[in-house]
Tab-separated table of C-alpha atoms in Angstrom:
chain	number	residue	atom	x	y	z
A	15	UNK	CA	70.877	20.186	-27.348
A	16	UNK	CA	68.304	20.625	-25.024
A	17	UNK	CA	68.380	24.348	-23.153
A	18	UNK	CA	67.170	22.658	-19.610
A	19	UNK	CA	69.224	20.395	-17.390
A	20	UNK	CA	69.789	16.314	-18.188
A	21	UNK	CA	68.353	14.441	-14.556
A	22	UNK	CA	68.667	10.809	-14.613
A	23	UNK	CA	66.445	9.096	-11.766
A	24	UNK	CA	66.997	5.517	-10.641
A	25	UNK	CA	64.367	3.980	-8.887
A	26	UNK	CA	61.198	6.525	-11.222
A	27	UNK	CA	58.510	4.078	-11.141
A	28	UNK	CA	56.946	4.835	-7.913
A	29	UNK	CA	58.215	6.186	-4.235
A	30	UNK	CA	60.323	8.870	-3.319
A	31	UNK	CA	62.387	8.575	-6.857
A	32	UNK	CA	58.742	9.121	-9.224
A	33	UNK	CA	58.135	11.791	-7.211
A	34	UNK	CA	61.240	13.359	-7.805
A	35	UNK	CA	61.356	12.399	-11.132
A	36	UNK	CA	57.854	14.326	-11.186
A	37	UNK	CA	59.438	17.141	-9.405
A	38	UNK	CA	62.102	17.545	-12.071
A	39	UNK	CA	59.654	17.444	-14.755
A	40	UNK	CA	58.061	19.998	-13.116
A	41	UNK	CA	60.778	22.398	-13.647
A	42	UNK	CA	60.802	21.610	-17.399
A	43	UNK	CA	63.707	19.090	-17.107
A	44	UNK	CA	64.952	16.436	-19.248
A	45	UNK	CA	64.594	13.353	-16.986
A	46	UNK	CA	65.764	9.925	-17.793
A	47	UNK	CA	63.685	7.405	-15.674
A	48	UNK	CA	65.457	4.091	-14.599
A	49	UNK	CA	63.916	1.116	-13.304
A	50	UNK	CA	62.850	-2.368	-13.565
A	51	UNK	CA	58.541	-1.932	-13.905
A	52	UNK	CA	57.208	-0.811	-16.944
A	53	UNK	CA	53.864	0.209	-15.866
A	54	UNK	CA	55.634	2.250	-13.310
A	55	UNK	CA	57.805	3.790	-15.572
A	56	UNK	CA	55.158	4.526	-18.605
A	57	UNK	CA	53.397	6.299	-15.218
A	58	UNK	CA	56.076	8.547	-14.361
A	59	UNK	CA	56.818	9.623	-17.748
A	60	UNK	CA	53.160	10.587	-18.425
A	61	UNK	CA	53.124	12.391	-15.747
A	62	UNK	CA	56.857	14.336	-16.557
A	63	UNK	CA	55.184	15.240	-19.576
A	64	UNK	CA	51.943	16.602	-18.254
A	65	UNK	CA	54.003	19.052	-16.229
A	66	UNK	CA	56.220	20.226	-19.055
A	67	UNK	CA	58.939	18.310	-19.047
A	68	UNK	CA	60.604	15.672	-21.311
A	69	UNK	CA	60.960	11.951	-20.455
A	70	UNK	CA	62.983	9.000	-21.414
A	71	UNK	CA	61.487	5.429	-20.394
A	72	UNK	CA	64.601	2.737	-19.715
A	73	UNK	CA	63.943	-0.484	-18.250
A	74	UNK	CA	66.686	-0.876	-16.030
A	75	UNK	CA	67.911	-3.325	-13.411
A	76	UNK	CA	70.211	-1.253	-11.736
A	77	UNK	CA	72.286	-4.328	-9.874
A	78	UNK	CA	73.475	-5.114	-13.612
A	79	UNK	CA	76.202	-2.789	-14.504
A	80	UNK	CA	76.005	-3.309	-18.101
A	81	UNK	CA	72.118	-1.984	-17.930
A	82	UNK	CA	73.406	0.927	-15.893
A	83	UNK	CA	75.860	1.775	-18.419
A	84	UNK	CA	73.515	1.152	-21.582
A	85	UNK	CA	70.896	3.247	-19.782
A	86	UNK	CA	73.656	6.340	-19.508
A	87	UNK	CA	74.906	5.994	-23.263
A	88	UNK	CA	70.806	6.696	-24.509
A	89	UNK	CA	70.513	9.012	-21.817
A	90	UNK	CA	73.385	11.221	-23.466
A	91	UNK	CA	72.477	10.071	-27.309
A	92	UNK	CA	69.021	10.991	-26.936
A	93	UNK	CA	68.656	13.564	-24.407
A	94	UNK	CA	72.402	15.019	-24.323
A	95	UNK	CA	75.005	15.458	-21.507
A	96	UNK	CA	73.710	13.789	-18.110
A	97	UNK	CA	74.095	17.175	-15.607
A	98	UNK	CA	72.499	15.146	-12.741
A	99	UNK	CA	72.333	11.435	-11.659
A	100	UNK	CA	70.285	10.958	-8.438
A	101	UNK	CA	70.532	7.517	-7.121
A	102	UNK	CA	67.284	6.189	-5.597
A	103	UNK	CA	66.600	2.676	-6.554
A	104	UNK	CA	66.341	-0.424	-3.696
A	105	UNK	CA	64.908	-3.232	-2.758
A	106	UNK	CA	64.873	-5.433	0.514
A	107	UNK	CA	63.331	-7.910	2.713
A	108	UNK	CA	61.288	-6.956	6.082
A	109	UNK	CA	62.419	-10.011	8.487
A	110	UNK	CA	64.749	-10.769	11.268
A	111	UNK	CA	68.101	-11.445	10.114
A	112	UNK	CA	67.964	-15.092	10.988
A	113	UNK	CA	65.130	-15.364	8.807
A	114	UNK	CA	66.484	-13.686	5.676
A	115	UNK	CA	68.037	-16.050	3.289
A	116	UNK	CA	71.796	-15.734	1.539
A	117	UNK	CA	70.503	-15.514	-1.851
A	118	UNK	CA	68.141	-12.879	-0.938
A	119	UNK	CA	70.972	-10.902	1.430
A	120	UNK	CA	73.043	-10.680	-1.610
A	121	UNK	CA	70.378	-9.625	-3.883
A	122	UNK	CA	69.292	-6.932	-1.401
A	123	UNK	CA	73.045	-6.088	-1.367
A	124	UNK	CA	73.656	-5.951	-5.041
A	125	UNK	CA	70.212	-3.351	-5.891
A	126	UNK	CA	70.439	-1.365	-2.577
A	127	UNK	CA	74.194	-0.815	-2.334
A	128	UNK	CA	75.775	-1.962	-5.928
A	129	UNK	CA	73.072	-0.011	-7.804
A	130	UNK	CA	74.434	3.159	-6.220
A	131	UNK	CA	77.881	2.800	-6.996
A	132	UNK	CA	76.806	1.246	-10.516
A	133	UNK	CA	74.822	4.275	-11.144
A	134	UNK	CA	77.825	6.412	-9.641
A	135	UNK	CA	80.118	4.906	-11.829
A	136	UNK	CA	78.288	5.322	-14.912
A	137	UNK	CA	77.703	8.971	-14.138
A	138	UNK	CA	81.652	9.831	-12.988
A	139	UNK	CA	82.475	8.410	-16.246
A	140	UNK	CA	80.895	11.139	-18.531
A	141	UNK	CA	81.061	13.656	-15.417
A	142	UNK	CA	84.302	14.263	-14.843
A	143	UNK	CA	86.370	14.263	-18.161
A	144	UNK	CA	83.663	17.625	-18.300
A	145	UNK	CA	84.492	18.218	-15.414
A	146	UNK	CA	80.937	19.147	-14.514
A	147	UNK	CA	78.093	17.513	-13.144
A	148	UNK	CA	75.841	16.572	-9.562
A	149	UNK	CA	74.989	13.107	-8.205
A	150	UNK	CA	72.905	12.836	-5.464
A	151	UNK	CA	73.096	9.596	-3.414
A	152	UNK	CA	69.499	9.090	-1.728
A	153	UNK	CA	69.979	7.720	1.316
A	154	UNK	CA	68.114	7.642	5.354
A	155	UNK	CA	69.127	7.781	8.892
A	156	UNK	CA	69.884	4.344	8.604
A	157	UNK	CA	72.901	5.019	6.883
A	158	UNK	CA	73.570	5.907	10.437
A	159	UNK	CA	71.568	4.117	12.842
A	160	UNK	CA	70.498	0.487	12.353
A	161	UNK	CA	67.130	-0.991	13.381
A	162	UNK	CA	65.755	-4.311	13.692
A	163	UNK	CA	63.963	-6.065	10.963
A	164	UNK	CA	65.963	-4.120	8.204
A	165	UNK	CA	69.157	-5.446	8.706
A	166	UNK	CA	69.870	-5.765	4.764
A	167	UNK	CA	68.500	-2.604	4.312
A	168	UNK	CA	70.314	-0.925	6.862
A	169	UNK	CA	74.025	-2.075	5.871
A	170	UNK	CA	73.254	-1.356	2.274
A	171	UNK	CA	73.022	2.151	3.511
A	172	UNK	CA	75.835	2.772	5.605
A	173	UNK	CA	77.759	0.779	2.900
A	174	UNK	CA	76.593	4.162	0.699
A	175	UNK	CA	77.585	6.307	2.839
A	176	UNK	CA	81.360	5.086	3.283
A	177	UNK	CA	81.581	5.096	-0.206
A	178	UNK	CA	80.272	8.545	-0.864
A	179	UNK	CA	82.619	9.899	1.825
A	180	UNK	CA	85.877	8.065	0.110
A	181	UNK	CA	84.785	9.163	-3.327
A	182	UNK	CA	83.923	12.848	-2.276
A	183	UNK	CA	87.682	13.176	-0.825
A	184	UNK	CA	89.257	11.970	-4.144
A	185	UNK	CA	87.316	14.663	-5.887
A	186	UNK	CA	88.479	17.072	-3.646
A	187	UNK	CA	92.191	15.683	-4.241
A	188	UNK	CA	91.521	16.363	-7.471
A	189	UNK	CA	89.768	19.870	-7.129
A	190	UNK	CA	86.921	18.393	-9.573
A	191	UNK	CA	84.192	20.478	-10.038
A	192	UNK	CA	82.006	17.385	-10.277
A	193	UNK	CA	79.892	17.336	-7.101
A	194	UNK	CA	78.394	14.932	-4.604
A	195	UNK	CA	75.966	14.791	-2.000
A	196	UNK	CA	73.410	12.993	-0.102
A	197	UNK	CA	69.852	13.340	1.464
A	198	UNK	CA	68.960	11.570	4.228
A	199	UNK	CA	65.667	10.738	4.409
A	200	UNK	CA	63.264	9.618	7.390
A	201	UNK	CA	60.509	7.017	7.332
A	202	UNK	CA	58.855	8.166	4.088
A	203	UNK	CA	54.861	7.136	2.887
A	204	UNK	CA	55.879	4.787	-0.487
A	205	UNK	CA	54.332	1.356	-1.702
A	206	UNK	CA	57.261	-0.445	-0.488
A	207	UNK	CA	55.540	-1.712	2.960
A	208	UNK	CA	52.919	-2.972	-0.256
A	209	UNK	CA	55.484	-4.575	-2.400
A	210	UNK	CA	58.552	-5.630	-0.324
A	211	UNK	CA	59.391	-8.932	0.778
A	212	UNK	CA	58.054	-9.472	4.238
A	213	UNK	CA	58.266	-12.368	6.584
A	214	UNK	CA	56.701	-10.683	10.016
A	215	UNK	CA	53.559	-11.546	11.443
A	216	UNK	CA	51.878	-8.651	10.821
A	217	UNK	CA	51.699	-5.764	8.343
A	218	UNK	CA	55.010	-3.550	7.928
A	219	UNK	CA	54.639	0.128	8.547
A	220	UNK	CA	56.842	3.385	8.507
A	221	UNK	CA	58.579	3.698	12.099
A	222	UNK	CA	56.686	7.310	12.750
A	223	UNK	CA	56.714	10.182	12.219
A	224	UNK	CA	56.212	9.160	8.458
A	225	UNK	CA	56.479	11.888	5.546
A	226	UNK	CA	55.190	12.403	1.830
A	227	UNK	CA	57.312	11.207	-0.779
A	228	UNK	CA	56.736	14.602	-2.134
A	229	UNK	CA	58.984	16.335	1.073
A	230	UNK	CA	61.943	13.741	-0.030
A	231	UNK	CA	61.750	15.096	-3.377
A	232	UNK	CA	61.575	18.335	-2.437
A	233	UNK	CA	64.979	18.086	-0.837
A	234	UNK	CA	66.630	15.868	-3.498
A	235	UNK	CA	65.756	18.599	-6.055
A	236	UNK	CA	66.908	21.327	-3.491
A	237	UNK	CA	70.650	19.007	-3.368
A	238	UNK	CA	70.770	18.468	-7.152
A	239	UNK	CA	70.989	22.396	-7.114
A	240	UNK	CA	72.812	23.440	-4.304
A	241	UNK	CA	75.370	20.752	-4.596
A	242	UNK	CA	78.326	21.716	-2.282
A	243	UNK	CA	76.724	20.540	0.721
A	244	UNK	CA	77.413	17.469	2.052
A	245	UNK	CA	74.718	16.105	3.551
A	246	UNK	CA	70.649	17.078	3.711
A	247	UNK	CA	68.473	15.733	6.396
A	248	UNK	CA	64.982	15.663	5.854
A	249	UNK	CA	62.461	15.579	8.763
A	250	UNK	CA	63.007	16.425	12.558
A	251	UNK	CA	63.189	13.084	13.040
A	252	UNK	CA	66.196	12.681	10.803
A	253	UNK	CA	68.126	15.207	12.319
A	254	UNK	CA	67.085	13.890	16.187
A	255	UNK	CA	67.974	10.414	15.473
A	256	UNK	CA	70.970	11.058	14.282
A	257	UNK	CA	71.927	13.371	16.977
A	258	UNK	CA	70.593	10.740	19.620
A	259	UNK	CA	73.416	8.093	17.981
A	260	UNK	CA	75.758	10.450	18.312
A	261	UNK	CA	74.996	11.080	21.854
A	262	UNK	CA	74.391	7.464	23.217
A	263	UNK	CA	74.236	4.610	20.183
A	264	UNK	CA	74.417	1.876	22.843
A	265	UNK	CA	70.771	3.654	25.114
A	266	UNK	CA	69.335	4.023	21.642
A	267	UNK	CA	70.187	0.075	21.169
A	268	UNK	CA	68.260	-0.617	24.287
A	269	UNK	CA	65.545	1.508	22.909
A	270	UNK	CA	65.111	0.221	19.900
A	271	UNK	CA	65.146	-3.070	21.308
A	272	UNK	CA	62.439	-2.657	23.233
A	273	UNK	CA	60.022	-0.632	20.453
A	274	UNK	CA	61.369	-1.268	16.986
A	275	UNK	CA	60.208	-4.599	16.420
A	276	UNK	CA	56.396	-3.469	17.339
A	277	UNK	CA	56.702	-0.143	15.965
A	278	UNK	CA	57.235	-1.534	12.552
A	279	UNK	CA	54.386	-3.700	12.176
A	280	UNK	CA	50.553	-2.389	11.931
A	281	UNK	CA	48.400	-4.899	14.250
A	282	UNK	CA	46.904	-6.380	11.494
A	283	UNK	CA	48.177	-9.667	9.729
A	284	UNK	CA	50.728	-10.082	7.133
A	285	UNK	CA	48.872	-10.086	3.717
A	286	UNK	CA	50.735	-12.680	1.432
A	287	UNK	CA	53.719	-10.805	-0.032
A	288	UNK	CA	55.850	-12.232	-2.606
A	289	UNK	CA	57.545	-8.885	-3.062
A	290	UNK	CA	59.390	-7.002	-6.033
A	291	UNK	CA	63.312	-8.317	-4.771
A	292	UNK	CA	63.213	-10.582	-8.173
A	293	UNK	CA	60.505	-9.091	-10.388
A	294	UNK	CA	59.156	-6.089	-9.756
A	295	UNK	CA	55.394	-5.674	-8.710
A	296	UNK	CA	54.951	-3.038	-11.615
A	297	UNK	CA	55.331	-5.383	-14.452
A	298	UNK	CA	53.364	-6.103	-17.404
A	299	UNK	CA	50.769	-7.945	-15.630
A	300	UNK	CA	51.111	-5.596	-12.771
A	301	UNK	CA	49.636	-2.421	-11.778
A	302	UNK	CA	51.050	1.278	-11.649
A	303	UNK	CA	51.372	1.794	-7.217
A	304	UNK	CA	52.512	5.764	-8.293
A	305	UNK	CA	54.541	7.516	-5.715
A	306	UNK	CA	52.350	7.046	-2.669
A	307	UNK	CA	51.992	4.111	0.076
A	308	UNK	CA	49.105	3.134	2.208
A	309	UNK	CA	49.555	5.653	5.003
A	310	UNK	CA	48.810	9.207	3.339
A	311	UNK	CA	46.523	9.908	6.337
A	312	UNK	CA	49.288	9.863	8.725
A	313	UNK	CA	52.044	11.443	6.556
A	314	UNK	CA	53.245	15.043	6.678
A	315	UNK	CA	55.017	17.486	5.077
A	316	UNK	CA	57.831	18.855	6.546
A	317	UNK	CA	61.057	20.709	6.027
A	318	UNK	CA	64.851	19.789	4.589
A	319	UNK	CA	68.179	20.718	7.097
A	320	UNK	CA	71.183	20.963	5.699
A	321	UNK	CA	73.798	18.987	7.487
A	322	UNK	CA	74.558	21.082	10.795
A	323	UNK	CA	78.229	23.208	10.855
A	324	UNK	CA	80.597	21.718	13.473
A	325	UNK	CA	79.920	24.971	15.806
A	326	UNK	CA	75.958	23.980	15.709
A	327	UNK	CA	76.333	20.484	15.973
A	328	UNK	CA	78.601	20.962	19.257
A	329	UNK	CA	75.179	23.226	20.516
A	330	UNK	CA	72.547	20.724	19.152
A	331	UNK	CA	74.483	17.526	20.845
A	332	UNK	CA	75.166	19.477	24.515
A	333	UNK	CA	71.147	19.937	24.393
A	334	UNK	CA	70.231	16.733	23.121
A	335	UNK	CA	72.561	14.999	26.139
A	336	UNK	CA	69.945	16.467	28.743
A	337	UNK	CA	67.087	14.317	27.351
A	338	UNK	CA	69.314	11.417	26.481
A	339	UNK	CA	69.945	10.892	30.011
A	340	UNK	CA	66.525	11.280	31.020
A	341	UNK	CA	65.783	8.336	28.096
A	342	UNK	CA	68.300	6.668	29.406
A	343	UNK	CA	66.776	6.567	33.200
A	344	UNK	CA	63.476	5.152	31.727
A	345	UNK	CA	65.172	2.449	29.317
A	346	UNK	CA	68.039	0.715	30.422
């Protein structure tokens, strides 16, 4: 049995869930690395090992349940009890919802949303006759707040969060000790605006201020230990957006109306972009894209908020209501 901690990782081979498979590894953990590209993955585990840790390579497709489950039974023969699952993996389609086709809805649906409870399901299965163990759902102010152009995207994460919140109260019912959370993550610097299906006119792009993969991982490794909260918000922007739907959803509709279809795109054309929705961009005859997009010169670092206490959020909303209003003068 191995003496450090079990981490499974969906999503390893590049973007916010290699570097936190990296992160892990880096704290001499045992990380099982799930995804569909095997350059990516081969990648990631090099670099696990070259920080100290051990890694275990499975090509997985997480909107297949079966793989899921296959992937946790050789996590636990060859690596031992799973302690952590962190849920990462997605895919979508950058258009506007009258341009996004059925087939490609649903698949967006079954790897953004159905991987998560897959991946859930396969953990809670092993987690709680032990009655021990973490999962940490990955998610993103849009599990909150929609925008345009990510309409797929955006419902398979507030579909995550209503599911997290129904499962986490049956746990409680049951006073399990097995624990869930999520981080919510901001616009983060990954190769997806490389490798995603796009159908705009121009280049996607982060909707600023955009972070470092390596701040998202930060936080998801700061969850997997501390557990009991419910929610981590990553970025000031996270935490502001969120507050600012709270305050007024239907002025931040407006607003968003009016700036999110520009803000997404770069200026410059659309490169032809087949994307990774059916195949992913890492495979054989692919290349390795790592954990980092094209933007690293405008990305920061910044800092991880736990979810605020009722008391603060009461303070935080009565001050953020001031400069909704004034927002709300200039927009509507």
């Amino acid at each position: 049995m191995p003496s450090q901690r079990v981490i499974v990782v969906t999503g390893a081979s590049a973007g916010v869930g290699r570097a936190a498979a990296r992160a892990f590894g880096r704290q001499g953990e045992c990380v099982a690395l799930l995804a569909r590209g095997e350059k990516g993955l081969a990648g990631a585990a090099n670099e696990i090992r070259a920080e100290g840790g051990t890694a275990l390579e499975i090509p997985t497709d997480v909107a297949d349940y079966q793989q899921v489950e296959a992937a946790a039974a050789r996590t636990e023969r060859e690596l031992g009890p799973i302690d952590v699952w962190v849920n990462v993996a997605f895919s979508s389609v950058f258009a506007r919802f009258a341009d996004v086709r059925p087939e490609e809805y649903r698949r967006v649906t079954e790897v953004s949303y159905l991987g998560y409870v897959h991946g859930t399901m396969a953990a809670l299965s092993r987690m709680r006759p032990r009655d021990r163990g973490t999962i940490v759902q990955v998610g993103s102010a849009l599990a909150y707040r929609g925008i345009p152009l990510q309409s797929a995207y955006c419902g398979a994460k507030h579909a995550i969060q209503g599911f997290t919140e129904s499962l986490r109260c049956e746990l409680l019912h049951e006073h399990s000790r097995v624990r869930i959370t999520m981080v919510q993550l901001p616009a983060v610097n990954t190769p997806q605006f490389t490798w995603l299906r796009s159908r705009l006119p121009e280049h996607a792009q982060p909707v600023p201020p955009i972070y470092q993969p390596e701040t998202a991982a930060r936080a998801i490794v700061h969850a997997a230990a501390h557990p009991r909260r419910r929610e981590y918000w990553v970025g000031a922007s996270t935490a502001a957006t969120l507050l600012a739907n709270a305050v007024a959803p239907g002025l931040l509709d407006r607003y968003l109306a009016r700036t999110g279809i520009a803000s997404q795109q770069t200026g410059e054309p659309q490169p032809h972009q087949a994307g990774n929705l059916w195949e992913p961009a890492d495979r054989e005859t692919g290349h390795d894209y790592g954990a980092h997009g094209e933007f690293d010169r405008r990305a920061r670092f910044g800092g991880v908020q736990p979810a605020l206490s009722r008391h603060h959020g009461a303070v935080a909303l009565a001050l953020l209501a001031g400069g909704a209003a004034a927002l709300g003068r200039r927009f509507r």
